[in-house]
DNA sequence: CTTAATGCAAACCGTTTGCATAGAT
DNA sequence: ATCTATGCAAACGGTTTGCATTAAG
């Protein structure tokens, strides 16, 4: 129920926000560019302006509903936040994104931050490669 | 000697390219946005157009002289390639960038790629935090 | 009724491109 | 002499903003 999510974030419940959440919640695709969300909504005949999509995504990011990534391509992509931290594997051929969690790497990062006396806030590990399907 | 570097890359030796290499070779700052390189050159009274800076950086990237990064901010930054792979620690307050190498993490990444049957081409680990100086 | 959210179009800004000129080999 | 590199200004594309309108609480 998206209403609850919005209410808890202190955001009003509006049609555009619900529609955008529905797109982000797509079962097969977790990572979305703002532009593609807008496109999908248009194809569904929904009337949501690009500006609204960007504004809503920014708000969502600020209240932690989504996370924003810059996968070395100059388009930002968003994904619904999940409780546990995870990293990404991006296929440079087809753009597919896989997620994974590795505790050993997580812990090592903490050590490194300590070594540099950094107060770590966040971290991103992205591996670029060619996925099994594209290798053929 | 930058001339050798360019010659080996098959690029003609031109004033703009040498000037840009000189900026990138700055002793204190390894990471540069195209715009800032252009700005520094202008302050030095050098006549190099922005377009040239971008073109040259792209060529440099293609022949491996520099590496391009997108540190979750929508400006790309470039650094002279170093022989060994390294990762980054970025201070979100002052923008300072530290570099580090961690073999354990490197090896784990290889394992993960194998688990997903990805042919790994490249990877980026960036940690965001607040540096010692900014913590005060 | 009050205030925040939306759509539209125009503005922005980092980056790219077309084209005529200058420069490297 | 040939062909690439450069500067300029105009184009581009993703993202943001101003403003009048609409809708949520």
PDB file of C-alpha atoms (C1' of nucleotides) in Angstrom:
ATOM      1  CA  UNK A   1       0.000   0.000   0.000  1.00  0.00           C
ATOM      2  CA  UNK A   2       1.723   3.094  -1.283  1.00  0.00           C
ATOM      3  CA  UNK A   3      -0.513   5.496   0.632  1.00  0.00           C
ATOM      4  CA  UNK A   4       1.039   4.477   3.905  1.00  0.00           C
ATOM      5  CA  UNK A   5       4.538   4.974   2.538  1.00  0.00           C
ATOM      6  CA  UNK A   6       3.714   8.506   1.446  1.00  0.00           C
ATOM      7  CA  UNK A   7       1.894   9.387   4.630  1.00  0.00           C
ATOM      8  CA  UNK A   8       4.812   8.231   6.756  1.00  0.00           C
ATOM      9  CA  UNK A   9       7.126  10.367   4.666  1.00  0.00           C
ATOM     10  CA  UNK A  10       4.888  13.358   5.258  1.00  0.00           C
ATOM     11  CA  UNK A  11       3.945  13.667   1.598  1.00  0.00           C
ATOM     12  CA  UNK A  12       0.460  14.265   0.344  1.00  0.00           C
ATOM     13  CA  UNK A  13      -1.182  11.409  -1.473  1.00  0.00           C
ATOM     14  CA  UNK A  14      -1.527  12.454  -5.078  1.00  0.00           C
ATOM     15  CA  UNK A  15      -2.177  10.621  -8.299  1.00  0.00           C
ATOM     16  CA  UNK A  16       1.255  11.331  -9.867  1.00  0.00           C
ATOM     17  CA  UNK A  17       3.119  10.086  -6.805  1.00  0.00           C
ATOM     18  CA  UNK A  18       1.102   6.883  -6.683  1.00  0.00           C
ATOM     19  CA  UNK A  19       1.601   6.279 -10.379  1.00  0.00           C
ATOM     20  CA  UNK A  20       5.340   6.799 -10.123  1.00  0.00           C
ATOM     21  CA  UNK A  21       5.562   4.443  -7.169  1.00  0.00           C
ATOM     22  CA  UNK A  22       3.666   1.857  -9.166  1.00  0.00           C
ATOM     23  CA  UNK A  23       6.202   2.080 -11.985  1.00  0.00           C
ATOM     24  CA  UNK A  24       9.143   1.861  -9.603  1.00  0.00           C
ATOM     25  CA  UNK A  25       7.567  -1.202  -8.082  1.00  0.00           C
ATOM     26  CA  UNK A  26       7.717  -3.070 -11.382  1.00  0.00           C
ATOM     27  CA  UNK A  27       8.498  -6.739 -10.692  1.00  0.00           C
ATOM     28  CA  UNK A  28      11.171  -7.174 -13.376  1.00  0.00           C
ATOM     29  CA  UNK A  29      12.922  -3.836 -13.429  1.00  0.00           C
ATOM     30  CA  UNK A  30      14.176  -2.089 -10.326  1.00  0.00           C
ATOM     31  CA  UNK A  31      16.227   0.685 -11.937  1.00  0.00           C
ATOM     32  CA  UNK A  32      14.560   3.536 -13.740  1.00  0.00           C
ATOM     33  CA  UNK A  33      15.611   6.759 -15.393  1.00  0.00           C
ATOM     34  CA  UNK A  34      13.263   9.699 -14.838  1.00  0.00           C
ATOM     35  CA  UNK A  35      12.669   9.980 -18.545  1.00  0.00           C
ATOM     36  CA  UNK A  36      11.681   6.323 -18.909  1.00  0.00           C
ATOM     37  CA  UNK A  37       9.239   6.567 -16.038  1.00  0.00           C
ATOM     38  CA  UNK A  38       7.644   9.501 -17.779  1.00  0.00           C
ATOM     39  CA  UNK A  39       7.513   7.579 -21.024  1.00  0.00           C
ATOM     40  CA  UNK A  40       5.923   4.530 -19.458  1.00  0.00           C
ATOM     41  CA  UNK A  41       3.264   6.696 -17.871  1.00  0.00           C
ATOM     42  CA  UNK A  42       2.510   8.374 -21.166  1.00  0.00           C
ATOM     43  CA  UNK A  43       2.176   5.036 -22.911  1.00  0.00           C
ATOM     44  CA  UNK A  44      -0.346   4.090 -20.247  1.00  0.00           C
ATOM     45  CA  UNK A  45      -2.246   7.238 -21.097  1.00  0.00           C
ATOM     46  CA  UNK A  46      -1.480   8.824 -17.745  1.00  0.00           C
ATOM     47  CA  UNK A  47      -1.090  12.567 -17.725  1.00  0.00           C
ATOM     48  CA  UNK A  48       2.010  13.338 -15.737  1.00  0.00           C
ATOM     49  CA  UNK A  49       4.486  15.985 -16.797  1.00  0.00           C
ATOM     50  CA  UNK A  50       8.214  15.375 -16.895  1.00  0.00           C
ATOM     51  CA  UNK A  51       8.779  18.131 -14.394  1.00  0.00           C
ATOM     52  CA  UNK A  52       6.538  16.336 -11.933  1.00  0.00           C
ATOM     53  CA  UNK A  53       8.402  13.095 -12.399  1.00  0.00           C
ATOM     54  CA  UNK A  54      11.691  14.811 -11.607  1.00  0.00           C
ATOM     55  CA  UNK A  55      10.241  16.715  -8.665  1.00  0.00           C
ATOM     56  CA  UNK A  56       8.636  13.635  -7.185  1.00  0.00           C
ATOM     57  CA  UNK A  57      11.769  11.548  -7.585  1.00  0.00           C
ATOM     58  CA  UNK A  58      13.817  14.227  -5.866  1.00  0.00           C
ATOM     59  CA  UNK A  59      11.382  14.315  -2.968  1.00  0.00           C
ATOM     60  CA  UNK A  60      11.396  10.550  -2.778  1.00  0.00           C
ATOM     61  CA  UNK A  61      15.138  10.580  -2.656  1.00  0.00           C
ATOM     62  CA  UNK A  62      15.178  13.162   0.112  1.00  0.00           C
ATOM     63  CA  UNK A  63      12.856  11.157   2.325  1.00  0.00           C
ATOM     64  CA  UNK A  64      14.599   7.893   1.574  1.00  0.00           C
ATOM     65  CA  UNK A  65      11.926   6.225  -0.511  1.00  0.00           C
ATOM     66  CA  UNK A  66      14.249   5.861  -3.454  1.00  0.00           C
ATOM     67  CA  UNK A  67      17.965   5.833  -4.065  1.00  0.00           C
ATOM     68  CA  UNK A  68      19.605   7.632  -6.935  1.00  0.00           C
ATOM     69  CA  UNK A  69      22.529   6.196  -8.880  1.00  0.00           C
ATOM     70  CA  UNK A  70      24.816   7.431 -11.616  1.00  0.00           C
ATOM     71  CA  UNK A  71      25.973   4.342 -13.438  1.00  0.00           C
ATOM     72  CA  UNK A  72      28.802   6.028 -15.366  1.00  0.00           C
ATOM     73  CA  UNK A  73      26.353   6.964 -18.013  1.00  0.00           C
ATOM     74  CA  UNK A  74      25.026  10.454 -17.845  1.00  0.00           C
ATOM     75  CA  UNK A  75      21.504   9.481 -16.921  1.00  0.00           C
ATOM     76  CA  UNK A  76      20.574   9.072 -13.281  1.00  0.00           C
ATOM     77  CA  UNK A  77      18.564   6.031 -12.344  1.00  0.00           C
ATOM     78  CA  UNK A  78      16.344   5.520  -9.327  1.00  0.00           C
ATOM     79  CA  UNK A  79      15.328   2.439  -7.403  1.00  0.00           C
ATOM     80  CA  UNK A  80      13.028   1.875  -4.457  1.00  0.00           C
ATOM     81  CA  UNK A  81      15.136   1.722  -1.316  1.00  0.00           C
ATOM     82  CA  UNK A  82      15.501  -1.682   0.185  1.00  0.00           C
ATOM     83  CA  UNK A  83      16.303  -2.229   3.813  1.00  0.00           C
ATOM     84  CA  UNK A  84      19.693  -3.812   3.308  1.00  0.00           C
ATOM     85  CA  UNK A  85      22.578  -2.230   1.469  1.00  0.00           C
ATOM     86  CA  UNK A  86      23.463  -3.862  -1.796  1.00  0.00           C
ATOM     87  CA  UNK A  87      25.812  -3.286  -4.682  1.00  0.00           C
ATOM     88  CA  UNK A  88      25.434  -3.531  -8.439  1.00  0.00           C
ATOM     89  CA  UNK A  89      26.620  -5.446 -11.409  1.00  0.00           C
ATOM     90  CA  UNK A  90      25.832  -3.649 -14.680  1.00  0.00           C
ATOM     91  CA  UNK A  91      25.914  -5.269 -18.109  1.00  0.00           C
ATOM     92  CA  UNK A  92      27.507  -2.841 -20.524  1.00  0.00           C
ATOM     93  CA  UNK A  93      25.850  -4.533 -23.469  1.00  0.00           C
ATOM     94  CA  UNK A  94      22.203  -4.692 -22.527  1.00  0.00           C
ATOM     95  CA  UNK A  95      22.106  -2.449 -19.460  1.00  0.00           C
ATOM     96  CA  UNK A  96      20.782  -5.185 -17.202  1.00  0.00           C
ATOM     97  CA  UNK A  97      21.460  -4.587 -13.525  1.00  0.00           C
ATOM     98  CA  UNK A  98      22.021  -7.333 -10.970  1.00  0.00           C
ATOM     99  CA  UNK A  99      22.244  -6.706  -7.255  1.00  0.00           C
ATOM    100  CA  UNK A 100      24.330  -8.459  -4.676  1.00  0.00           C
ATOM    101  CA  UNK A 101      25.380  -8.249  -1.077  1.00  0.00           C
ATOM    102  CA  UNK A 102      28.790  -9.203   0.195  1.00  0.00           C
ATOM    103  CA  UNK A 103      29.533  -8.911   3.857  1.00  0.00           C
ATOM    104  CA  UNK A 104      33.272  -9.277   3.502  1.00  0.00           C
ATOM    105  CA  UNK A 105      33.428  -6.282   1.222  1.00  0.00           C
ATOM    106  CA  UNK A 106      31.155  -4.286   3.492  1.00  0.00           C
ATOM    107  CA  UNK A 107      33.377  -4.886   6.468  1.00  0.00           C
ATOM    108  CA  UNK A 108      36.543  -4.070   4.628  1.00  0.00           C
ATOM    109  CA  UNK A 109      35.091  -0.769   3.590  1.00  0.00           C
ATOM    110  CA  UNK A 110      34.524   0.156   7.184  1.00  0.00           C
ATOM    111  CA  UNK A 111      38.146  -0.596   7.937  1.00  0.00           C
ATOM    112  CA  UNK A 112      39.335   1.525   5.066  1.00  0.00           C
ATOM    113  CA  UNK A 113      37.203   4.475   6.113  1.00  0.00           C
ATOM    114  CA  UNK A 114      38.696   4.203   9.574  1.00  0.00           C
ATOM    115  CA  UNK A 115      42.214   4.108   8.179  1.00  0.00           C
ATOM    116  CA  UNK A 116      41.598   7.419   6.406  1.00  0.00           C
ATOM    117  CA  UNK A 117      39.727   8.840   9.391  1.00  0.00           C
ATOM    118  CA  UNK A 118      36.642   9.358   7.267  1.00  0.00           C
ATOM    119  CA  UNK A 119      33.199   9.253   8.761  1.00  0.00           C
ATOM    120  CA  UNK A 120      31.571   7.061   6.175  1.00  0.00           C
ATOM    121  CA  UNK A 121      28.066   7.988   5.086  1.00  0.00           C
ATOM    122  CA  UNK A 122      27.460   5.856   2.062  1.00  0.00           C
ATOM    123  CA  UNK A 123      29.266   3.821  -0.520  1.00  0.00           C
ATOM    124  CA  UNK A 124      28.728   2.433  -3.970  1.00  0.00           C
ATOM    125  CA  UNK A 125      30.323  -0.518  -5.600  1.00  0.00           C
ATOM    126  CA  UNK A 126      29.509  -1.046  -9.243  1.00  0.00           C
ATOM    127  CA  UNK A 127      31.014  -3.711 -11.424  1.00  0.00           C
ATOM    128  CA  UNK A 128      30.773  -3.367 -15.193  1.00  0.00           C
ATOM    129  CA  UNK A 129      30.871  -6.376 -17.417  1.00  0.00           C
ATOM    130  CA  UNK A 130      29.042  -8.509 -19.915  1.00  0.00           C
ATOM    131  CA  UNK A 131      26.255 -10.725 -18.660  1.00  0.00           C
ATOM    132  CA  UNK A 132      25.836 -14.364 -19.482  1.00  0.00           C
ATOM    133  CA  UNK A 133      23.179 -13.740 -22.108  1.00  0.00           C
ATOM    134  CA  UNK A 134      25.192 -11.090 -23.934  1.00  0.00           C
ATOM    135  CA  UNK A 135      28.346 -13.182 -23.948  1.00  0.00           C
ATOM    136  CA  UNK A 136      26.779 -15.404 -26.588  1.00  0.00           C
TER     137      UNK A 136
ATOM    138  CA  UNK B   1      57.720  14.208 -20.917  1.00  0.00           C
ATOM    139  CA  UNK B   2      54.186  14.499 -22.262  1.00  0.00           C
ATOM    140  CA  UNK B   3      55.286  14.371 -25.892  1.00  0.00           C
ATOM    141  CA  UNK B   4      56.219  10.736 -25.607  1.00  0.00           C
ATOM    142  CA  UNK B   5      52.877   9.904 -24.019  1.00  0.00           C
ATOM    143  CA  UNK B   6      51.019  11.507 -26.906  1.00  0.00           C
ATOM    144  CA  UNK B   7      53.197  10.008 -29.580  1.00  0.00           C
ATOM    145  CA  UNK B   8      52.743   6.530 -28.152  1.00  0.00           C
ATOM    146  CA  UNK B   9      49.012   7.058 -28.173  1.00  0.00           C
ATOM    147  CA  UNK B  10      49.178   8.075 -31.811  1.00  0.00           C
ATOM    148  CA  UNK B  11      48.044  11.614 -31.116  1.00  0.00           C
ATOM    149  CA  UNK B  12      49.624  14.676 -32.633  1.00  0.00           C
ATOM    150  CA  UNK B  13      51.532  16.909 -30.303  1.00  0.00           C
ATOM    151  CA  UNK B  14      49.583  20.102 -30.006  1.00  0.00           C
ATOM    152  CA  UNK B  15      49.613  22.979 -27.578  1.00  0.00           C
ATOM    153  CA  UNK B  16      46.120  22.349 -26.138  1.00  0.00           C
ATOM    154  CA  UNK B  17      46.881  18.703 -25.452  1.00  0.00           C
ATOM    155  CA  UNK B  18      50.130  19.538 -23.685  1.00  0.00           C
ATOM    156  CA  UNK B  19      48.467  22.218 -21.602  1.00  0.00           C
ATOM    157  CA  UNK B  20      45.669  19.924 -20.554  1.00  0.00           C
ATOM    158  CA  UNK B  21      48.134  17.209 -19.596  1.00  0.00           C
ATOM    159  CA  UNK B  22      50.015  19.753 -17.514  1.00  0.00           C
ATOM    160  CA  UNK B  23      46.860  20.627 -15.589  1.00  0.00           C
ATOM    161  CA  UNK B  24      45.962  16.976 -15.038  1.00  0.00           C
ATOM    162  CA  UNK B  25      49.450  16.414 -13.732  1.00  0.00           C
ATOM    163  CA  UNK B  26      48.929  18.883 -10.900  1.00  0.00           C
ATOM    164  CA  UNK B  27      50.717  17.624  -7.783  1.00  0.00           C
ATOM    165  CA  UNK B  28      47.892  18.252  -5.298  1.00  0.00           C
ATOM    166  CA  UNK B  29      44.797  17.532  -7.322  1.00  0.00           C
ATOM    167  CA  UNK B  30      44.318  14.410  -9.376  1.00  0.00           C
ATOM    168  CA  UNK B  31      40.615  14.732 -10.212  1.00  0.00           C
ATOM    169  CA  UNK B  32      39.399  17.366 -12.621  1.00  0.00           C
ATOM    170  CA  UNK B  33      36.135  18.340 -14.260  1.00  0.00           C
ATOM    171  CA  UNK B  34      36.387  19.441 -17.895  1.00  0.00           C
ATOM    172  CA  UNK B  35      34.994  22.819 -17.006  1.00  0.00           C
ATOM    173  CA  UNK B  36      37.550  23.436 -14.275  1.00  0.00           C
ATOM    174  CA  UNK B  37      40.409  22.506 -16.546  1.00  0.00           C
ATOM    175  CA  UNK B  38      39.137  25.034 -19.018  1.00  0.00           C
ATOM    176  CA  UNK B  39      38.824  27.623 -16.286  1.00  0.00           C
ATOM    177  CA  UNK B  40      42.351  27.055 -14.994  1.00  0.00           C
ATOM    178  CA  UNK B  41      43.722  27.425 -18.491  1.00  0.00           C
ATOM    179  CA  UNK B  42      41.851  30.663 -18.996  1.00  0.00           C
ATOM    180  CA  UNK B  43      43.155  32.047 -15.728  1.00  0.00           C
ATOM    181  CA  UNK B  44      46.639  31.252 -16.992  1.00  0.00           C
ATOM    182  CA  UNK B  45      45.855  33.261 -20.103  1.00  0.00           C
ATOM    183  CA  UNK B  46      45.947  30.181 -22.313  1.00  0.00           C
ATOM    184  CA  UNK B  47      43.588  30.201 -25.264  1.00  0.00           C
ATOM    185  CA  UNK B  48      41.875  26.859 -25.329  1.00  0.00           C
ATOM    186  CA  UNK B  49      38.189  26.484 -26.091  1.00  0.00           C
ATOM    187  CA  UNK B  50      35.855  24.383 -23.969  1.00  0.00           C
ATOM    188  CA  UNK B  51      35.045  22.195 -26.937  1.00  0.00           C
ATOM    189  CA  UNK B  52      38.700  21.344 -27.286  1.00  0.00           C
ATOM    190  CA  UNK B  53      38.990  20.440 -23.639  1.00  0.00           C
ATOM    191  CA  UNK B  54      36.099  18.038 -23.975  1.00  0.00           C
ATOM    192  CA  UNK B  55      37.380  16.605 -27.229  1.00  0.00           C
ATOM    193  CA  UNK B  56      40.864  16.097 -25.904  1.00  0.00           C
ATOM    194  CA  UNK B  57      39.641  14.487 -22.699  1.00  0.00           C
ATOM    195  CA  UNK B  58      37.490  12.091 -24.678  1.00  0.00           C
ATOM    196  CA  UNK B  59      40.449  11.126 -26.834  1.00  0.00           C
ATOM    197  CA  UNK B  60      42.609  10.711 -23.772  1.00  0.00           C
ATOM    198  CA  UNK B  61      40.014   8.458 -22.259  1.00  0.00           C
ATOM    199  CA  UNK B  62      39.786   6.366 -25.389  1.00  0.00           C
ATOM    200  CA  UNK B  63      43.501   5.755 -25.535  1.00  0.00           C
ATOM    201  CA  UNK B  64      43.742   5.127 -21.803  1.00  0.00           C
ATOM    202  CA  UNK B  65      45.642   8.254 -20.797  1.00  0.00           C
ATOM    203  CA  UNK B  66      42.890   9.306 -18.422  1.00  0.00           C
ATOM    204  CA  UNK B  67      40.032   7.687 -16.613  1.00  0.00           C
ATOM    205  CA  UNK B  68      36.597   9.216 -16.366  1.00  0.00           C
ATOM    206  CA  UNK B  69      34.485   9.038 -13.215  1.00  0.00           C
ATOM    207  CA  UNK B  70      30.967  10.033 -12.271  1.00  0.00           C
ATOM    208  CA  UNK B  71      31.042  10.635  -8.548  1.00  0.00           C
ATOM    209  CA  UNK B  72      27.254  10.745  -8.112  1.00  0.00           C
ATOM    210  CA  UNK B  73      27.309  14.388  -8.955  1.00  0.00           C
ATOM    211  CA  UNK B  74      26.364  15.268 -12.464  1.00  0.00           C
ATOM    212  CA  UNK B  75      29.801  16.436 -13.491  1.00  0.00           C
ATOM    213  CA  UNK B  76      32.294  13.947 -14.848  1.00  0.00           C
ATOM    214  CA  UNK B  77      35.821  14.112 -13.510  1.00  0.00           C
ATOM    215  CA  UNK B  78      39.000  12.879 -15.128  1.00  0.00           C
ATOM    216  CA  UNK B  79      42.277  11.667 -13.687  1.00  0.00           C
ATOM    217  CA  UNK B  80      45.517  10.535 -15.280  1.00  0.00           C
ATOM    218  CA  UNK B  81      45.494   6.754 -15.404  1.00  0.00           C
ATOM    219  CA  UNK B  82      47.785   5.030 -12.986  1.00  0.00           C
ATOM    220  CA  UNK B  83      49.100   1.556 -13.567  1.00  0.00           C
ATOM    221  CA  UNK B  84      47.331  -0.090 -10.647  1.00  0.00           C
ATOM    222  CA  UNK B  85      43.611  -0.102 -10.077  1.00  0.00           C
ATOM    223  CA  UNK B  86      42.447   1.933  -7.142  1.00  0.00           C
ATOM    224  CA  UNK B  87      39.218   3.020  -5.553  1.00  0.00           C
ATOM    225  CA  UNK B  88      37.988   6.302  -4.127  1.00  0.00           C
ATOM    226  CA  UNK B  89      36.925   7.956  -0.938  1.00  0.00           C
ATOM    227  CA  UNK B  90      35.080  11.218  -1.582  1.00  0.00           C
ATOM    228  CA  UNK B  91      34.433  13.862   1.062  1.00  0.00           C
ATOM    229  CA  UNK B  92      30.899  15.132   0.615  1.00  0.00           C
ATOM    230  CA  UNK B  93      31.761  18.369   2.408  1.00  0.00           C
ATOM    231  CA  UNK B  94      34.840  19.627   0.610  1.00  0.00           C
ATOM    232  CA  UNK B  95      34.964  17.321  -2.401  1.00  0.00           C
ATOM    233  CA  UNK B  96      38.422  16.016  -1.545  1.00  0.00           C
ATOM    234  CA  UNK B  97      39.192  12.655  -3.104  1.00  0.00           C
ATOM    235  CA  UNK B  98      41.453  10.031  -1.522  1.00  0.00           C
ATOM    236  CA  UNK B  99      42.546   6.900  -3.308  1.00  0.00           C
ATOM    237  CA  UNK B 100      43.153   3.459  -1.910  1.00  0.00           C
ATOM    238  CA  UNK B 101      43.832  -0.095  -2.955  1.00  0.00           C
ATOM    239  CA  UNK B 102      42.494  -3.138  -1.170  1.00  0.00           C
ATOM    240  CA  UNK B 103      43.373  -6.554  -2.435  1.00  0.00           C
ATOM    241  CA  UNK B 104      40.758  -8.379  -0.401  1.00  0.00           C
ATOM    242  CA  UNK B 105      38.010  -6.362  -1.969  1.00  0.00           C
ATOM    243  CA  UNK B 106      39.470  -6.810  -5.433  1.00  0.00           C
ATOM    244  CA  UNK B 107      39.511 -10.554  -5.082  1.00  0.00           C
ATOM    245  CA  UNK B 108      36.024 -10.740  -3.708  1.00  0.00           C
ATOM    246  CA  UNK B 109      34.758  -8.826  -6.681  1.00  0.00           C
ATOM    247  CA  UNK B 110      36.183 -11.404  -9.016  1.00  0.00           C
ATOM    248  CA  UNK B 111      34.356 -14.106  -7.124  1.00  0.00           C
ATOM    249  CA  UNK B 112      31.099 -12.252  -7.300  1.00  0.00           C
ATOM    250  CA  UNK B 113      31.407 -11.698 -11.038  1.00  0.00           C
ATOM    251  CA  UNK B 114      31.992 -15.403 -11.431  1.00  0.00           C
ATOM    252  CA  UNK B 115      28.963 -16.226  -9.328  1.00  0.00           C
ATOM    253  CA  UNK B 116      26.776 -14.187 -11.669  1.00  0.00           C
ATOM    254  CA  UNK B 117      28.581 -15.483 -14.747  1.00  0.00           C
ATOM    255  CA  UNK B 118      29.555 -11.951 -15.734  1.00  0.00           C
ATOM    256  CA  UNK B 119      32.687 -11.272 -17.686  1.00  0.00           C
ATOM    257  CA  UNK B 120      33.957  -8.384 -15.602  1.00  0.00           C
ATOM    258  CA  UNK B 121      35.453  -5.473 -17.500  1.00  0.00           C
ATOM    259  CA  UNK B 122      35.799  -2.784 -14.885  1.00  0.00           C
ATOM    260  CA  UNK B 123      34.567  -1.841 -11.471  1.00  0.00           C
ATOM    261  CA  UNK B 124      34.262   1.185  -9.298  1.00  0.00           C
ATOM    262  CA  UNK B 125      34.067   1.435  -5.570  1.00  0.00           C
ATOM    263  CA  UNK B 126      33.372   4.851  -4.152  1.00  0.00           C
ATOM    264  CA  UNK B 127      32.848   5.612  -0.491  1.00  0.00           C
ATOM    265  CA  UNK B 128      31.214   8.876   0.495  1.00  0.00           C
ATOM    266  CA  UNK B 129      31.867  10.439   3.851  1.00  0.00           C
ATOM    267  CA  UNK B 130      33.273  13.360   5.740  1.00  0.00           C
ATOM    268  CA  UNK B 131      37.023  13.735   5.902  1.00  0.00           C
ATOM    269  CA  UNK B 132      39.005  14.366   9.043  1.00  0.00           C
ATOM    270  CA  UNK B 133      39.411  18.069   8.341  1.00  0.00           C
ATOM    271  CA  UNK B 134      35.703  18.624   7.701  1.00  0.00           C
ATOM    272  CA  UNK B 135      34.653  16.709  10.805  1.00  0.00           C
ATOM    273  CA  UNK B 136      35.860  19.566  12.955  1.00  0.00           C
TER     274      UNK B 136
ATOM    275  C1'  DC C   1     -10.065  27.663   2.905  1.00  0.00           C
ATOM    276  C1'  DT C   2      -5.153  27.205   2.880  1.00  0.00           C
ATOM    277  C1'  DT C   3      -1.165  25.455   1.251  1.00  0.00           C
ATOM    278  C1'  DA C   4       1.230  22.156  -1.350  1.00  0.00           C
ATOM    279  C1'  DA C   5       1.367  19.763  -5.939  1.00  0.00           C
ATOM    280  C1'  DT C   6       0.913  19.836 -10.936  1.00  0.00           C
ATOM    281  C1'  DG C   7       1.433  20.977 -16.031  1.00  0.00           C
ATOM    282  C1'  DC C   8       3.371  23.698 -19.329  1.00  0.00           C
ATOM    283  C1'  DA C   9       6.919  26.070 -21.453  1.00  0.00           C
ATOM    284  C1'  DA C  10      10.914  28.437 -20.941  1.00  0.00           C
ATOM    285  C1'  DA C  11      15.452  28.444 -18.829  1.00  0.00           C
ATOM    286  C1'  DC C  12      19.682  25.927 -17.487  1.00  0.00           C
ATOM    287  C1'  DC C  13      24.032  23.859 -17.840  1.00  0.00           C
ATOM    288  C1'  DG C  14      27.293  20.439 -18.936  1.00  0.00           C
ATOM    289  C1'  DT C  15      28.533  18.467 -23.137  1.00  0.00           C
ATOM    290  C1'  DT C  16      28.631  17.758 -28.280  1.00  0.00           C
ATOM    291  C1'  DT C  17      28.720  19.113 -33.117  1.00  0.00           C
ATOM    292  C1'  DG C  18      29.237  21.718 -37.719  1.00  0.00           C
ATOM    293  C1'  DC C  19      32.093  24.393 -40.066  1.00  0.00           C
ATOM    294  C1'  DA C  20      35.689  27.332 -41.579  1.00  0.00           C
ATOM    295  C1'  DT C  21      40.543  28.172 -40.161  1.00  0.00           C
ATOM    296  C1'  DA C  22      45.093  27.101 -38.182  1.00  0.00           C
ATOM    297  C1'  DG C  23      48.613  23.852 -37.356  1.00  0.00           C
ATOM    298  C1'  DA C  24      51.265  19.296 -37.253  1.00  0.00           C
ATOM    299  C1'  DT C  25      53.804  16.010 -39.967  1.00  0.00           C
TER     300       DT C  25
ATOM    301  C1'  DA D   1      50.482  19.366 -49.312  1.00  0.00           C
ATOM    302  C1'  DT D   2      47.566  16.662 -46.604  1.00  0.00           C
ATOM    303  C1'  DC D   3      44.853  15.758 -43.083  1.00  0.00           C
ATOM    304  C1'  DT D   4      43.975  16.353 -38.235  1.00  0.00           C
ATOM    305  C1'  DA D   5      43.103  19.646 -34.488  1.00  0.00           C
ATOM    306  C1'  DT D   6      41.167  23.925 -32.977  1.00  0.00           C
ATOM    307  C1'  DG D   7      37.940  27.860 -31.902  1.00  0.00           C
ATOM    308  C1'  DC D   8      33.631  29.642 -32.180  1.00  0.00           C
ATOM    309  C1'  DA D   9      28.919  29.552 -31.805  1.00  0.00           C
ATOM    310  C1'  DA D  10      24.994  27.080 -32.278  1.00  0.00           C
ATOM    311  C1'  DA D  11      22.680  22.707 -31.038  1.00  0.00           C
ATOM    312  C1'  DC D  12      21.600  19.068 -27.714  1.00  0.00           C
ATOM    313  C1'  DG D  13      19.478  16.472 -23.987  1.00  0.00           C
ATOM    314  C1'  DG D  14      18.684  15.661 -19.370  1.00  0.00           C
ATOM    315  C1'  DT D  15      17.145  18.341 -15.574  1.00  0.00           C
ATOM    316  C1'  DT D  16      15.278  22.531 -13.168  1.00  0.00           C
ATOM    317  C1'  DT D  17      12.403  26.538 -12.500  1.00  0.00           C
ATOM    318  C1'  DG D  18       8.596  30.254 -12.772  1.00  0.00           C
ATOM    319  C1'  DC D  19       4.044  30.789 -12.865  1.00  0.00           C
ATOM    320  C1'  DA D  20      -0.780  30.259 -13.200  1.00  0.00           C
ATOM    321  C1'  DT D  21      -3.969  26.383 -12.157  1.00  0.00           C
ATOM    322  C1'  DT D  22      -5.655  22.343  -9.608  1.00  0.00           C
ATOM    323  C1'  DA D  23      -6.302  19.434  -5.874  1.00  0.00           C
ATOM    324  C1'  DA D  24      -5.246  17.533  -1.008  1.00  0.00           C
ATOM    325  C1'  DG D  25      -6.100  18.068   3.835  1.00  0.00           C
TER     326       DG D  25
END
